[in-house]
XYZ file of C-alpha atoms in Angstrom:
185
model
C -41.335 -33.639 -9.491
C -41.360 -30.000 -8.028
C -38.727 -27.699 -7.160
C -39.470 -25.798 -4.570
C -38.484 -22.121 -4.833
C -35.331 -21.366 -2.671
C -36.333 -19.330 0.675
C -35.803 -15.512 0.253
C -33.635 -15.417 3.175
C -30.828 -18.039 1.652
C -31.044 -16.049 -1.632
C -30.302 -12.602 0.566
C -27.850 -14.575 2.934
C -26.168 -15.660 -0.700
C -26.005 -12.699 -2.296
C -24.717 -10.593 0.689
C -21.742 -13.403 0.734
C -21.044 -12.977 -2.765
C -21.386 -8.969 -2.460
C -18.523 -9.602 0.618
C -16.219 -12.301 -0.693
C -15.991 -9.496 -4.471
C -14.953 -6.844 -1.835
C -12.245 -8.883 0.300
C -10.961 -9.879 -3.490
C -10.671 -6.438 -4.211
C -9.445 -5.173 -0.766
C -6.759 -8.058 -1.240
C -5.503 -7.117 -5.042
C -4.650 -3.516 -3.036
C -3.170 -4.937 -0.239
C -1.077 -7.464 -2.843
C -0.173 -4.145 -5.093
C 1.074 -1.957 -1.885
C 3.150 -4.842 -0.227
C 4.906 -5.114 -3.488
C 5.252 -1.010 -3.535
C 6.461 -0.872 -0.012
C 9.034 -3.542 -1.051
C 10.150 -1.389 -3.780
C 10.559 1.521 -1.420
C 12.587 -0.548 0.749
C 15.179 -1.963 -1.682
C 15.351 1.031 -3.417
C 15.904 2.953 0.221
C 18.747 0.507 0.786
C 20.436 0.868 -2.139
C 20.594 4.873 -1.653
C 21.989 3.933 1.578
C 25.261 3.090 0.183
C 26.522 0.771 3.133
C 26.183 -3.046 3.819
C 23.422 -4.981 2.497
C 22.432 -6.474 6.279
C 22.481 -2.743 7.911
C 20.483 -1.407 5.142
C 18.310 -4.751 5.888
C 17.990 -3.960 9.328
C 17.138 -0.274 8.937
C 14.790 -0.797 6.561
C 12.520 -3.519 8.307
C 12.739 -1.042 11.587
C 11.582 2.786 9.899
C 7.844 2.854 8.631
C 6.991 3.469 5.082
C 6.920 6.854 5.869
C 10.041 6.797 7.158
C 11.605 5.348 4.233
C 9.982 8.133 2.197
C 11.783 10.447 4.198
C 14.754 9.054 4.152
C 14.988 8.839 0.651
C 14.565 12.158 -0.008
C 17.392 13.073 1.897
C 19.286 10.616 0.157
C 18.255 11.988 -3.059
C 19.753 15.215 -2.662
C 23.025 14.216 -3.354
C 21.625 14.068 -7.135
C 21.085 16.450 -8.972
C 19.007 17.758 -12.352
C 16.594 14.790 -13.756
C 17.901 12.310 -11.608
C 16.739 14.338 -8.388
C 13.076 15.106 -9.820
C 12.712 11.753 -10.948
C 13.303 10.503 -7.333
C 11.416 13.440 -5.861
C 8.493 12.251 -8.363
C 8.284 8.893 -7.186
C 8.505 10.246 -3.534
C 5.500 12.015 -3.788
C 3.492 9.468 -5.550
C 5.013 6.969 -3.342
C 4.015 9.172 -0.013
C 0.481 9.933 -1.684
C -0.028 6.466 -1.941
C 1.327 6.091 1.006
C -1.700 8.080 2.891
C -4.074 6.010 0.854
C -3.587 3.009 2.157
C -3.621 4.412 5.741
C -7.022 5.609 5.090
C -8.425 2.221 3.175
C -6.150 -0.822 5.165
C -6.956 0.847 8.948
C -10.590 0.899 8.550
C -13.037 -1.426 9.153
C -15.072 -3.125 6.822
C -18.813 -3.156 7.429
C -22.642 -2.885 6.333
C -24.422 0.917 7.048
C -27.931 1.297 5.874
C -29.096 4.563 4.306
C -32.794 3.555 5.231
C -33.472 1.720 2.457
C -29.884 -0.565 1.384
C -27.352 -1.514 3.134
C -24.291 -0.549 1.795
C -19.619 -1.843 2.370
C -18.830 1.091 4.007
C -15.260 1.697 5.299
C -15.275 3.082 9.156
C -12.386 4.494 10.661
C -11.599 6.662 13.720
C -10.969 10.423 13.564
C -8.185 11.399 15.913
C -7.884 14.657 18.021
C -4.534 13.610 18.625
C -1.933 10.483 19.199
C -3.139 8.718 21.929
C -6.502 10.427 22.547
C -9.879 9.061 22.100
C -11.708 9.175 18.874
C -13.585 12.921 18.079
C -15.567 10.677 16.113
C -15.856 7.729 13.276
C -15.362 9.044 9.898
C -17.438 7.026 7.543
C -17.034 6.202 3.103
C -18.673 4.363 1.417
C -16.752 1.162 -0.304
C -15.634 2.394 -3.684
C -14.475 -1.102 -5.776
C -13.072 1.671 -8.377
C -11.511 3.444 -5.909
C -9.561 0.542 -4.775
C -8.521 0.100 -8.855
C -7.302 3.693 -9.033
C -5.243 2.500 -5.986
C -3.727 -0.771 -7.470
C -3.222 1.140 -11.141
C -1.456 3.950 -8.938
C 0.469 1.153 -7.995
C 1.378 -0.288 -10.832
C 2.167 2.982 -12.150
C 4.743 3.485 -9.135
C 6.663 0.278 -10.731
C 7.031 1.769 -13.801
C 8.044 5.196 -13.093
C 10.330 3.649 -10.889
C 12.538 2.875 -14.156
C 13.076 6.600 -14.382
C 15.201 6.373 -11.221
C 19.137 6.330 -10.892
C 20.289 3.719 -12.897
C 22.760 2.968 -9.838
C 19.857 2.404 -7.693
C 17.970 0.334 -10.021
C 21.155 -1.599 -10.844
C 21.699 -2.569 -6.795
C 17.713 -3.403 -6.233
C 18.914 -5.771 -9.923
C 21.627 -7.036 -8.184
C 20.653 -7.449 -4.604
C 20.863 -11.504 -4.597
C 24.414 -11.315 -5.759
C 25.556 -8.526 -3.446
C 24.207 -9.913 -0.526
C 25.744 -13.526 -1.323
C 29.141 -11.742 -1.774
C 28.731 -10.239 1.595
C 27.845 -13.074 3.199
C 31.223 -15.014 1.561
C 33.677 -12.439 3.113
């Protein structure tokens, strides 16, 4: 019996699946590791708030992750020493991040061919302004390590997140009880 050797054009079709379906894994560890982050901004943006669990819900599903950022560090000022350049820390690294993922999860995902290979490239559109039409499409190419840097940024944000308040890490701790108290009265 004879086994025919597999068409080029399956083995090309294959591989570019297999190139594809590694970079959605990838794209989805990131997007995974920043919905956890944002989460973290929120409850920790709630707990700064200081008033009841379902306004600080409500506020906190409404304001962008920018928003939050901001928020906080208005929040923060009302500690002082360590405490306040631990939160300002995370703030930046949180807002840093922040931009990242505006620049990697708003793009679109595509093949761009130098000539020779085609290559995951990442196409987004350049702004002039809110509102206005794209100046033009800015262009990178996909980066798998860039998108690790991004999810061990991430995971560092968790853990310098322990260097926070302890008050605020103590209500984020205690959120299911709080809010079930609440919701008793």
């Amino acid at each position: 019996m004879t086994v025919e050797p597999s068409n080029s054009s399956e083995n090309a079709n294959d591989d570019y699946e297999a190139r594809w379906r590694a970079i959605e894994a990838t794209i989805g560890k990131a997007v995974v590791m920043w919905s956890r982050a944002e989460f973290l901004i929120a409850m920790t943006f709630r707990a700064a708030l200081e008033s009841p669990p379902p306004l600080g819900a409500y506020l906190a599903r409404r304001l962008s992750t920018a928003q939050l950022i901001e928020a906080l560090k208005i929040a923060g000022k009302r500690y002082g020493g360590q405490e306040l350049e631990a939160i300002n820390s995370w703030l930046r690294k949180c807002s840093a991040l922040n931009d990242e993922r505006n620049s990697i999860f708003h793009g679109s995902y595509a093949d761009q061919s130098d000539g020779v290979t085609w290559h995951p490239t990442i196409i987004w559109m350049n702004r002039k302004g809110e509102g206005e039409a794209p100046a033009h499409l800015d262009t990178r190419r996909f980066d798998s390590a860039a998108f690790e840097q991004f999810t061990a940024a991430c995971s560092e944000l968790f853990k310098l997140h322990a260097g926070l308040p302890k008050n605020l890490r103590d209500w984020i701790n205690d959120t299911d009880k709080t809010v079930a108290e609440e919701e008793s009265r």
